[in-house]
CSV table of C-alpha atoms in Angstrom, one decimal:
chain,number,residue,atom,x,y,z
P,5,MET,CA,-5.3,-0.2,9.2
P,6,ALA,CA,-5.3,-0.1,5.4
P,7,SER,CA,-7.7,-1.1,2.7
P,8,ALA,CA,-7.8,-2.5,-0.8
P,9,PRO,CA,-7.8,-1.1,-3.2
P,10,VAL,CA,-5.2,0.8,-1.2
P,11,SER,CA,-4.4,4.4,-1.9
P,12,GLY,CA,-1.1,3.7,-3.8
P,13,ALA,CA,-0.3,1.2,-6.5
P,14,GLY,CA,0.1,-2.4,-5.5
P,15,ILE,CA,-0.1,-2.5,-1.7
P,16,ALA,CA,1.6,0.8,-1.1
P,17,VAL,CA,0.1,3.3,1.3
P,18,MET,CA,0.8,6.9,0.3
P,19,GLU,CA,-0.8,8.7,3.3
P,20,HIS,CA,2.3,9.9,5.2
P,21,SER,CA,1.5,13.7,5.3
P,22,VAL,CA,-1.9,15.5,5.2
P,23,LYS,CA,-0.1,18.6,4.0
P,24,GLU,CA,1.4,16.7,1.0
P,25,LEU,CA,-1.9,14.9,0.4
P,26,GLY,CA,-3.4,18.3,-0.6
P,27,GLN,CA,-0.9,18.6,-3.5
P,28,ALA,CA,-1.0,14.9,-4.4
P,29,PHE,CA,2.4,14.4,-2.6
P,30,SER,CA,4.1,16.4,-5.4
P,31,GLY,CA,6.3,18.3,-2.9
P,32,ALA,CA,7.3,15.3,-0.7
P,33,PRO,CA,11.0,15.1,-1.6
P,34,THR,CA,11.5,18.9,-1.0
P,35,ASN,CA,9.1,19.3,1.9
P,36,THR,CA,10.5,21.2,5.0
P,37,SER,CA,7.2,22.2,6.6
P,38,ASP,CA,6.1,19.1,8.4
P,39,GLY,CA,7.7,16.0,10.0
P,40,SER,CA,7.0,13.6,7.0
P,41,MET,CA,10.4,14.5,5.7
P,42,VAL,CA,11.6,11.7,8.1
P,43,PHE,CA,10.0,9.3,5.7
P,44,PHE,CA,10.1,11.1,2.3
P,45,ASN,CA,13.6,12.6,2.5
P,46,PRO,CA,15.5,12.7,5.8
P,47,ALA,CA,18.1,15.1,4.4
P,48,ALA,CA,15.4,17.9,4.6
P,49,MET,CA,15.4,17.6,8.4
P,50,SER,CA,18.5,19.9,8.3
P,51,GLN,CA,16.2,22.8,7.6
P,52,VAL,CA,14.3,22.4,11.0
P,53,ARG,CA,15.1,24.8,13.8
P,54,GLY,CA,14.2,23.7,17.3
P,55,LYS,CA,11.8,20.8,17.6
P,56,LEU,CA,8.8,19.7,15.4
P,57,ILE,CA,6.0,17.3,16.1
P,58,SER,CA,3.6,16.2,13.3
P,59,ALA,CA,0.6,14.0,14.1
P,60,ALA,CA,-2.0,13.0,11.5
P,61,SER,CA,-5.0,10.8,10.8
P,62,TYR,CA,-6.7,9.8,7.5
P,63,TYR,CA,-10.1,8.4,6.8
P,64,ILE,CA,-10.1,6.3,3.7
P,65,ALA,CA,-13.4,5.3,2.1
P,66,PRO,CA,-12.9,3.0,-0.9
P,67,SER,CA,-15.3,1.1,-3.0
P,68,ALA,CA,-14.7,-2.0,-5.1
P,69,THR,CA,-17.4,-4.2,-6.7
P,70,PHE,CA,-17.1,-7.2,-9.0
P,71,HIS,CA,-19.2,-7.7,-12.0
P,72,ASN,CA,-19.2,-11.2,-13.3
P,73,SER,CA,-19.0,-12.1,-17.0
P,74,SER,CA,-18.2,-15.8,-17.5
P,75,SER,CA,-16.7,-17.3,-14.3
P,76,GLN,CA,-16.7,-21.1,-14.5
P,77,LEU,CA,-15.1,-24.3,-13.6
P,78,SER,CA,-12.3,-25.7,-15.7
P,79,PRO,CA,-13.1,-27.4,-19.0
P,80,GLN,CA,-12.1,-30.7,-17.5
P,81,LEU,CA,-15.0,-30.3,-15.1
P,82,GLY,CA,-17.5,-29.3,-17.8
P,83,SER,CA,-17.0,-25.5,-17.7
P,84,THR,CA,-20.0,-25.3,-15.3
P,85,PRO,CA,-20.7,-21.6,-14.2
P,86,LEU,CA,-19.4,-20.8,-10.8
P,87,THR,CA,-22.2,-20.5,-8.2
P,88,GLY,CA,-22.7,-17.6,-5.9
P,89,GLY,CA,-23.0,-13.8,-6.0
P,90,ASN,CA,-20.6,-11.0,-6.9
P,91,GLY,CA,-19.2,-10.7,-3.4
P,92,GLY,CA,-20.6,-7.3,-2.5
P,93,ASP,CA,-18.5,-4.2,-1.9
P,94,SER,CA,-15.2,-5.8,-0.9
P,95,ALA,CA,-13.5,-2.5,0.4
P,96,ARG,CA,-13.7,-1.3,3.9
P,97,SER,CA,-13.5,2.3,5.3
P,98,ILE,CA,-10.7,2.7,7.8
P,99,PHE,CA,-8.4,5.2,9.6
P,100,ILE,CA,-4.7,5.4,9.2
P,101,PRO,CA,-2.4,7.3,11.6
P,102,ASN,CA,1.2,8.6,11.4
P,103,PHE,CA,3.5,10.5,13.7
P,104,TYR,CA,6.9,12.2,13.3
P,105,TYR,CA,9.3,14.0,15.6
P,106,VAL,CA,12.3,16.1,14.4
P,107,GLN,CA,14.8,17.9,16.6
P,108,GLU,CA,17.8,20.1,15.7
P,109,LEU,CA,20.8,18.8,17.5
P,110,SER,CA,23.3,21.4,16.3
P,111,ASN,CA,23.6,23.9,13.4
P,112,ARG,CA,24.4,21.0,11.1
P,113,ILE,CA,22.8,17.9,12.6
P,114,ALA,CA,19.2,17.0,13.1
P,115,PHE,CA,17.5,13.9,14.5
P,116,GLY,CA,14.1,12.5,13.4
P,117,PHE,CA,11.8,9.6,14.2
P,118,GLY,CA,8.8,8.4,12.3
P,119,PHE,CA,5.9,6.0,12.8
P,120,ASN,CA,3.7,5.1,9.8
P,121,ILE,CA,2.2,2.4,7.6
P,122,PRO,CA,4.0,2.1,4.3
P,123,TYR,CA,2.3,-1.0,2.9
P,124,GLY,CA,-1.0,-2.6,3.6
P,125,MET,CA,-4.3,-3.9,2.2
P,126,ARG,CA,-7.6,-5.3,3.5
P,127,ASN,CA,-10.7,-6.5,1.8
P,128,GLY,CA,-13.4,-9.0,2.3
P,129,TYR,CA,-16.0,-10.7,0.0
P,130,ASP,CA,-19.2,-12.6,0.8
P,131,SER,CA,-18.2,-16.1,1.8
P,132,ASP,CA,-20.3,-17.7,-1.0
P,133,TRP,CA,-19.3,-15.4,-3.9
P,134,LYS,CA,-18.1,-16.7,-7.2
P,135,GLY,CA,-14.5,-16.0,-6.5
P,136,ARG,CA,-14.5,-17.7,-3.0
P,137,TYR,CA,-11.9,-20.3,-4.2
P,138,GLN,CA,-9.4,-17.5,-4.9
P,139,ALA,CA,-10.1,-15.0,-2.1
P,140,ILE,CA,-12.5,-14.2,0.8
P,141,ASP,CA,-10.7,-12.2,3.4
P,142,SER,CA,-7.3,-10.6,2.8
P,143,GLU,CA,-5.3,-8.4,5.2
P,144,ILE,CA,-1.7,-7.2,5.2
P,145,LEU,CA,-0.5,-4.6,7.7
P,146,THR,CA,2.9,-3.1,8.1
P,147,ILE,CA,4.1,-0.8,10.9
P,148,ASN,CA,7.3,1.0,10.2
P,149,LEU,CA,9.6,2.7,12.9
P,150,ASN,CA,12.2,5.0,11.3
P,151,PRO,CA,14.9,6.8,13.3
P,152,SER,CA,16.9,9.2,11.1
P,153,LEU,CA,19.8,11.7,11.1
P,154,SER,CA,20.6,14.5,8.7
P,155,PHE,CA,23.8,16.5,8.1
P,156,LYS,CA,24.1,19.9,6.5
P,157,VAL,CA,27.2,19.6,4.3
P,158,THR,CA,27.0,23.2,3.1
P,159,GLU,CA,24.4,25.9,3.5
P,160,LYS,CA,22.8,24.7,0.3
P,161,PHE,CA,23.4,20.9,0.4
P,162,SER,CA,22.3,18.3,3.0
P,163,LEU,CA,22.4,14.5,3.3
P,164,GLY,CA,20.3,12.3,5.5
P,165,ALA,CA,19.8,8.6,6.3
P,166,GLY,CA,17.6,6.4,8.4
P,167,PHE,CA,17.1,2.9,9.8
P,168,ASN,CA,13.8,1.0,9.5
P,169,VAL,CA,12.3,-1.6,11.7
P,170,GLN,CA,9.2,-3.0,10.0
P,171,TYR,CA,6.5,-5.3,11.4
P,172,LEU,CA,4.3,-7.2,9.0
P,173,ARG,CA,1.1,-9.1,9.8
P,174,ALA,CA,-1.0,-11.0,7.3
P,175,LYS,CA,-4.2,-13.0,7.2
P,176,LEU,CA,-5.6,-14.7,4.1
P,177,THR,CA,-8.7,-16.9,3.8
P,178,ASN,CA,-10.5,-18.6,0.9
P,179,ALA,CA,-12.7,-21.6,0.3
P,180,VAL,CA,-11.4,-24.8,-1.1
P,181,ASP,CA,-13.3,-26.8,-3.7
P,182,LEU,CA,-12.9,-30.3,-2.5
P,183,GLY,CA,-14.8,-31.8,-5.4
P,184,PRO,CA,-11.9,-31.6,-7.9
P,185,ALA,CA,-9.5,-32.8,-5.2
P,186,CYS,CA,-11.6,-35.8,-4.5
P,187,PHE,CA,-11.9,-36.6,-8.2
P,188,LEU,CA,-8.1,-36.5,-8.5
P,189,LEU,CA,-7.5,-38.6,-5.5
P,190,GLN,CA,-10.3,-41.2,-5.6
P,191,GLY,CA,-12.0,-40.9,-9.0
P,192,ALA,CA,-15.3,-39.4,-9.9
P,193,LEU,CA,-17.7,-42.3,-9.1
P,194,PRO,CA,-16.5,-42.9,-5.5
P,195,CYS,CA,-16.7,-39.2,-4.8
P,196,LEU,CA,-20.2,-38.8,-6.3
P,197,SER,CA,-21.4,-41.7,-4.2
P,198,GLN,CA,-20.3,-39.8,-1.1
P,199,GLY,CA,-22.1,-36.6,-2.3
P,200,ILE,CA,-18.8,-34.9,-3.2
P,201,ALA,CA,-18.8,-33.0,-6.4
P,202,PRO,CA,-17.4,-29.7,-7.6
P,203,GLN,CA,-19.0,-26.8,-5.7
P,204,THR,CA,-20.9,-29.1,-3.4
P,205,ALA,CA,-18.2,-29.8,-0.7
P,206,ASP,CA,-16.4,-26.6,0.1
P,207,GLY,CA,-13.7,-26.5,2.7
P,208,HIS,CA,-12.0,-23.4,4.1
P,209,ILE,CA,-8.4,-22.4,4.7
P,210,SER,CA,-7.1,-19.5,6.9
P,211,LEU,CA,-3.4,-18.4,6.8
P,212,LYS,CA,-2.1,-16.2,9.5
P,213,GLY,CA,1.4,-15.1,10.2
P,214,ASP,CA,3.8,-12.2,11.0
P,215,SER,CA,7.3,-11.1,10.5
P,216,VAL,CA,9.9,-8.4,11.4
P,217,GLY,CA,12.2,-7.0,8.7
P,218,PHE,CA,14.9,-4.3,8.5
P,219,GLY,CA,15.9,-1.7,6.0
P,220,TYR,CA,17.3,1.7,5.5
P,221,ASN,CA,16.6,5.0,3.7
P,222,PHE,CA,18.7,8.0,2.6
P,223,GLY,CA,18.3,11.2,0.7
P,224,ALA,CA,19.8,14.4,-0.5
P,225,PHE,CA,18.4,18.0,-0.4
P,226,TYR,CA,19.7,20.9,-2.4
P,227,THR,CA,18.7,24.6,-2.3
P,228,LEU,CA,19.6,26.1,-5.6
P,229,THR,CA,18.2,29.5,-4.7
P,230,PRO,CA,15.9,30.7,-1.8
P,231,ASP,CA,13.0,30.0,-4.2
P,232,THR,CA,14.1,26.7,-5.8
P,233,ARG,CA,14.7,23.3,-4.0
P,234,PHE,CA,15.6,19.8,-5.3
P,235,GLY,CA,15.3,16.5,-3.5
P,236,VAL,CA,16.0,12.8,-4.1
P,237,SER,CA,15.6,9.9,-1.7
P,238,TYR,CA,15.9,6.1,-1.7
P,239,ARG,CA,14.1,3.5,0.5
P,240,SER,CA,15.6,0.0,0.6
P,241,ARG,CA,13.7,-3.2,0.0
P,242,ILE,CA,12.8,-5.2,3.1
P,243,ALA,CA,12.6,-9.0,3.2
P,244,HIS,CA,10.0,-10.8,5.3
P,245,ASP,CA,9.6,-14.4,6.2
P,246,VAL,CA,6.0,-14.5,7.4
P,247,LYS,CA,5.7,-17.4,9.8
P,248,GLY,CA,2.4,-18.6,11.1
P,249,ASP,CA,-0.3,-21.2,10.9
P,250,ALA,CA,-2.6,-22.7,8.2
P,251,ASN,CA,-6.0,-23.8,9.6
P,252,PHE,CA,-8.3,-26.0,7.5
P,253,THR,CA,-12.0,-26.6,7.9
P,254,ILE,CA,-13.1,-29.8,6.1
P,255,PRO,CA,-16.8,-31.0,5.9
P,256,ASP,CA,-17.4,-34.4,7.5
P,257,LYS,CA,-18.3,-36.1,4.2
P,258,ALA,CA,-14.8,-35.2,2.9
P,259,ILE,CA,-12.8,-35.9,6.0
P,260,ALA,CA,-11.2,-38.9,4.3
P,261,LEU,CA,-9.3,-36.5,2.0
P,262,THR,CA,-7.1,-35.4,4.9
P,263,GLN,CA,-5.3,-38.8,4.9
P,264,GLY,CA,-1.7,-38.5,3.8
P,265,ASN,CA,-1.1,-35.4,6.0
P,266,ILE,CA,-2.8,-33.0,3.6
P,267,LEU,CA,-5.6,-30.5,4.3
P,268,VAL,CA,-4.7,-30.6,8.0
P,269,ASP,CA,-3.7,-27.7,10.3
P,270,THR,CA,0.0,-27.0,10.1
P,271,HIS,CA,2.7,-24.4,10.3
P,272,ALA,CA,3.4,-22.3,7.2
P,273,VAL,CA,6.0,-19.8,5.9
P,274,THR,CA,5.6,-17.2,3.1
P,275,SER,CA,8.6,-15.2,1.9
P,276,VAL,CA,8.1,-11.8,0.4
P,277,THR,CA,10.3,-8.8,-0.4
P,278,LEU,CA,8.7,-5.4,-0.2
P,279,PRO,CA,10.1,-3.1,-2.9
P,280,ASP,CA,12.8,-0.4,-2.8
P,281,THR,CA,11.8,3.0,-4.1
P,282,VAL,CA,13.4,6.1,-5.6
P,283,LEU,CA,11.8,9.5,-5.3
P,284,PHE,CA,12.8,12.7,-7.3
P,285,GLY,CA,11.3,16.1,-7.0
P,286,PHE,CA,11.6,19.9,-7.0
P,287,SER,CA,9.6,22.9,-5.8
P,288,HIS,CA,9.8,26.5,-6.9
P,289,HIS,CA,8.3,29.8,-5.6
P,290,LEU,CA,7.1,31.8,-8.6
P,291,ASN,CA,6.5,34.7,-6.4
P,292,PRO,CA,5.5,35.3,-2.7
P,293,ARG,CA,2.0,34.1,-3.4
P,294,TRP,CA,2.5,31.0,-5.7
P,295,GLU,CA,4.6,27.8,-5.5
P,296,VAL,CA,4.7,24.9,-7.9
P,297,SER,CA,6.0,21.4,-7.2
P,298,ALA,CA,6.5,18.1,-9.0
P,299,ASP,CA,7.9,14.7,-8.3
P,300,ALA,CA,8.3,11.2,-9.7
P,301,LEU,CA,8.4,8.0,-7.7
P,302,TRP,CA,9.8,4.7,-9.0
P,303,THR,CA,8.9,1.5,-7.2
P,304,HIS,CA,10.6,-1.9,-7.8
P,305,TRP,CA,7.5,-4.0,-7.8
P,306,SER,CA,9.1,-6.6,-10.1
P,307,LEU,CA,10.6,-8.1,-7.0
P,308,ILE,CA,7.2,-9.6,-6.4
P,309,ARG,CA,6.9,-12.3,-9.1
P,310,GLU,CA,5.0,-14.8,-6.9
P,311,LEU,CA,3.9,-15.4,-3.3
P,312,ARG,CA,4.7,-19.0,-2.3
P,313,THR,CA,3.5,-20.5,0.9
P,314,ASN,CA,5.4,-23.6,2.2
P,315,PHE,CA,3.5,-25.9,4.5
P,316,SER,CA,5.1,-28.1,7.2
P,317,SER,CA,2.7,-30.9,6.3
P,318,SER,CA,2.6,-32.8,3.0
P,319,GLN,CA,0.3,-30.2,1.5
P,320,SER,CA,1.8,-28.9,-1.7
P,321,ASP,CA,3.0,-25.3,-1.8
P,322,ASP,CA,0.4,-22.6,-2.4
P,323,VAL,CA,1.6,-20.3,-5.2
P,324,GLN,CA,0.1,-17.0,-6.2
P,325,ASP,CA,1.5,-16.1,-9.6
P,326,LEU,CA,1.7,-12.3,-9.8
P,327,ARG,CA,4.5,-11.2,-12.1
P,328,TRP,CA,4.3,-7.6,-11.1
P,329,ASN,CA,6.0,-4.9,-13.1
P,330,ASP,CA,8.0,-1.9,-11.9
P,331,THR,CA,6.0,1.3,-11.8
P,332,TRP,CA,6.2,5.1,-11.9
P,333,ARG,CA,4.0,7.7,-10.1
P,334,TYR,CA,4.0,11.3,-11.4
P,335,ALA,CA,2.6,14.2,-9.4
P,336,PHE,CA,2.2,18.0,-9.9
P,337,GLY,CA,0.9,20.5,-7.3
P,338,VAL,CA,0.2,24.2,-6.8
P,339,ASN,CA,0.2,26.2,-3.5
P,340,TYR,CA,-1.3,29.7,-2.9
P,341,PHE,CA,-0.2,31.7,0.1
P,342,SER,CA,-2.4,34.4,1.6
P,343,ALA,CA,-1.0,37.9,2.1
P,344,THR,CA,-0.6,37.4,5.8
P,345,ASN,CA,0.6,33.8,5.4
P,346,LYS,CA,-2.3,32.8,7.7
P,347,TRP,CA,-3.7,30.5,5.1
P,348,VAL,CA,-2.2,28.3,2.4
P,349,LEU,CA,-4.5,26.7,-0.3
P,350,ARG,CA,-3.2,23.9,-2.5
P,351,THR,CA,-4.2,21.4,-5.1
P,352,GLY,CA,-2.6,18.6,-7.1
P,353,PHE,CA,-2.9,15.8,-9.6
P,354,ALA,CA,-1.0,12.5,-9.9
P,355,TYR,CA,-0.9,9.5,-12.2
P,356,ASP,CA,-0.1,6.2,-10.5
P,357,GLU,CA,0.7,3.1,-12.5
P,358,THR,CA,-0.4,-0.3,-11.4
P,359,PRO,CA,2.2,-3.1,-11.2
P,360,VAL,CA,-0.4,-5.7,-12.4
P,361,PRO,CA,0.6,-6.8,-15.9
P,362,ASN,CA,-2.8,-8.1,-17.2
P,363,ALA,CA,-6.2,-9.6,-16.4
P,364,GLN,CA,-4.7,-13.1,-16.1
P,365,HIS,CA,-2.4,-12.0,-13.3
P,366,ARG,CA,-4.8,-9.7,-11.5
P,367,SER,CA,-5.8,-11.3,-8.1
P,368,PRO,CA,-9.2,-10.6,-6.5
P,369,ARG,CA,-7.1,-10.1,-3.3
P,370,ILE,CA,-5.5,-7.0,-4.9
P,371,PRO,CA,-7.7,-6.0,-7.9
P,372,ASP,CA,-5.3,-3.1,-8.6
P,373,SER,CA,-5.5,-0.7,-11.6
P,374,ASN,CA,-4.1,2.6,-12.7
P,375,ARG,CA,-5.3,5.5,-10.6
P,376,TYR,CA,-5.6,9.3,-11.1
P,377,TRP,CA,-5.4,11.5,-8.1
P,378,LEU,CA,-7.3,14.9,-7.8
P,379,THR,CA,-6.6,16.6,-4.5
P,380,ALA,CA,-7.2,19.8,-2.6
P,381,GLY,CA,-6.0,21.0,0.8
P,382,PHE,CA,-5.2,23.9,3.1
P,383,THR,CA,-2.9,25.0,6.0
P,384,TYR,CA,-4.1,27.3,8.7
P,385,ALA,CA,-1.7,29.0,11.2
P,386,VAL,CA,-3.4,28.8,14.6
P,387,ARG,CA,-0.3,30.5,16.1
P,388,ASN,CA,3.2,31.3,14.8
P,389,ASN,CA,4.3,27.8,15.8
P,390,ILE,CA,1.0,25.7,15.5
P,391,PHE,CA,-0.4,24.7,12.1
P,392,ILE,CA,-3.4,22.7,11.1
P,393,HIS,CA,-3.5,20.9,7.7
P,394,GLY,CA,-6.6,19.5,6.0
P,395,ALA,CA,-6.9,17.7,2.7
P,396,TYR,CA,-9.2,15.7,0.5
P,397,ALA,CA,-8.5,13.4,-2.4
P,398,HIS,CA,-10.6,11.5,-4.9
P,399,LEU,CA,-8.9,8.7,-6.8
P,400,PHE,CA,-10.4,7.8,-10.2
P,401,MET,CA,-9.5,4.3,-11.2
P,402,ASP,CA,-9.6,2.2,-14.4
P,403,ASN,CA,-12.2,-0.5,-14.3
P,404,PRO,CA,-9.8,-3.5,-14.4
P,405,SER,CA,-10.8,-6.8,-15.9
P,406,ILE,CA,-9.9,-10.2,-14.4
P,407,SER,CA,-9.5,-13.6,-16.0
P,408,ARG,CA,-7.7,-15.6,-13.4
P,409,ARG,CA,-7.4,-19.3,-12.9
P,410,GLY,CA,-7.5,-20.7,-9.4
P,411,VAL,CA,-5.6,-23.7,-8.0
P,412,THR,CA,-8.5,-26.1,-8.7
P,413,GLY,CA,-8.9,-24.9,-12.3
P,414,ASP,CA,-11.8,-22.5,-11.7
P,415,PHE,CA,-11.8,-19.3,-13.8
P,416,LEU,CA,-12.9,-16.0,-12.2
P,417,SER,CA,-13.8,-13.7,-15.1
P,418,GLY,CA,-15.3,-10.3,-14.9
P,419,GLN,CA,-14.6,-6.6,-14.2
P,420,PHE,CA,-14.1,-4.5,-11.1
P,421,SER,CA,-15.5,-1.0,-10.5
P,422,GLU,CA,-13.3,1.0,-8.1
P,423,GLN,CA,-12.9,4.5,-6.6
P,424,ILE,CA,-11.4,5.9,-3.4
P,425,ASN,CA,-12.1,9.0,-1.3
P,426,ILE,CA,-9.6,10.2,1.3
P,427,GLY,CA,-9.8,12.9,4.0
P,428,GLY,CA,-7.1,13.9,6.5
P,429,LEU,CA,-6.3,16.2,9.3
P,430,GLN,CA,-2.9,17.0,10.8
P,431,LEU,CA,-1.4,19.1,13.6
P,432,ASP,CA,2.2,20.5,13.4
P,433,TRP,CA,3.8,22.0,16.6
P,434,ARG,CA,7.1,23.7,16.5
P,435,PHE,CA,8.8,24.5,19.8
């Protein structure tokens, strides 16, 4: 349902409106044209008359390839180069949907409901690549259900709030180098006599689990003049305790290492808090033909310092040291309206910071980097109450380096080449 590198920084998914995609989401906090206001700023629902349905789908075609420089085992094991290839193109093309419904309940109150995917990532490397001890397959999916209400305080000022029920599912796999583990437990000579050495006795671990978390969102919408609007919204953090199973595959020659209730199938729990966000923005009609918009999004990624998996067996905790930083995303967009308002053309640009602090804390599961959005889109009025939106975005990304140490002392060192192409179609129906 989502891919890494995902289309927003960290594991954020930005695709919640095709209309807004066309202007790099620069008008999201002041948008009153489609149902994505349920997610971006529920206060704006007060501007809807009657009922509104918005349904959209996005095709995301990313590319991410690793280029090795000096990946090797730890110095204690002789700094031998890691065997294997570069993993292939780890990204996967996928579709993402979302759906919104907004209904005017009275002159001052409106109800909305949203279904979308706010966070996610998915990638997969060749099973024998150099970084197999740190990552092979990675998948995180969230599904968010978001009922909301808005209240028009005055003709110019509105407030809105929503409740979020979020489902999270995760799957992580990687190889386990049993050579260093055997050396530590039994000594080098006994292990070598059994044919167990670094990179010659790979095991495999698969972690699967899911969770349900709860949160809230609220916003404010202000119309300064008929041509100028301001919006601000907040989405709360959501805590997840991902409970599931850890399954190990151990080669026959290393089966003795499972004694002591380690490297055996067991239950596991990983706790993670997905970040809260604050979104600010404005839009302004310069004249009947032109509109400009801008916004800024702050994300509290520093909540994610590490991902720790606790096993029910005697297996020691698995700890992913991330130390993410808070980030800002800035966007600017322009809309052009045809003389008959049958067509709207738009374009936008955005700069999206990565939360990853440096190469030492960049994980091959999420080889994230700064990204630069260049987007274009259109709206076509099929009828007075039916609109079709289309949009395309290309994300230029820095080529991030990685110099990360794995749990068995291996060093994955190199650079990633990344880019993302996104296309989307959306239907709005007012009735």
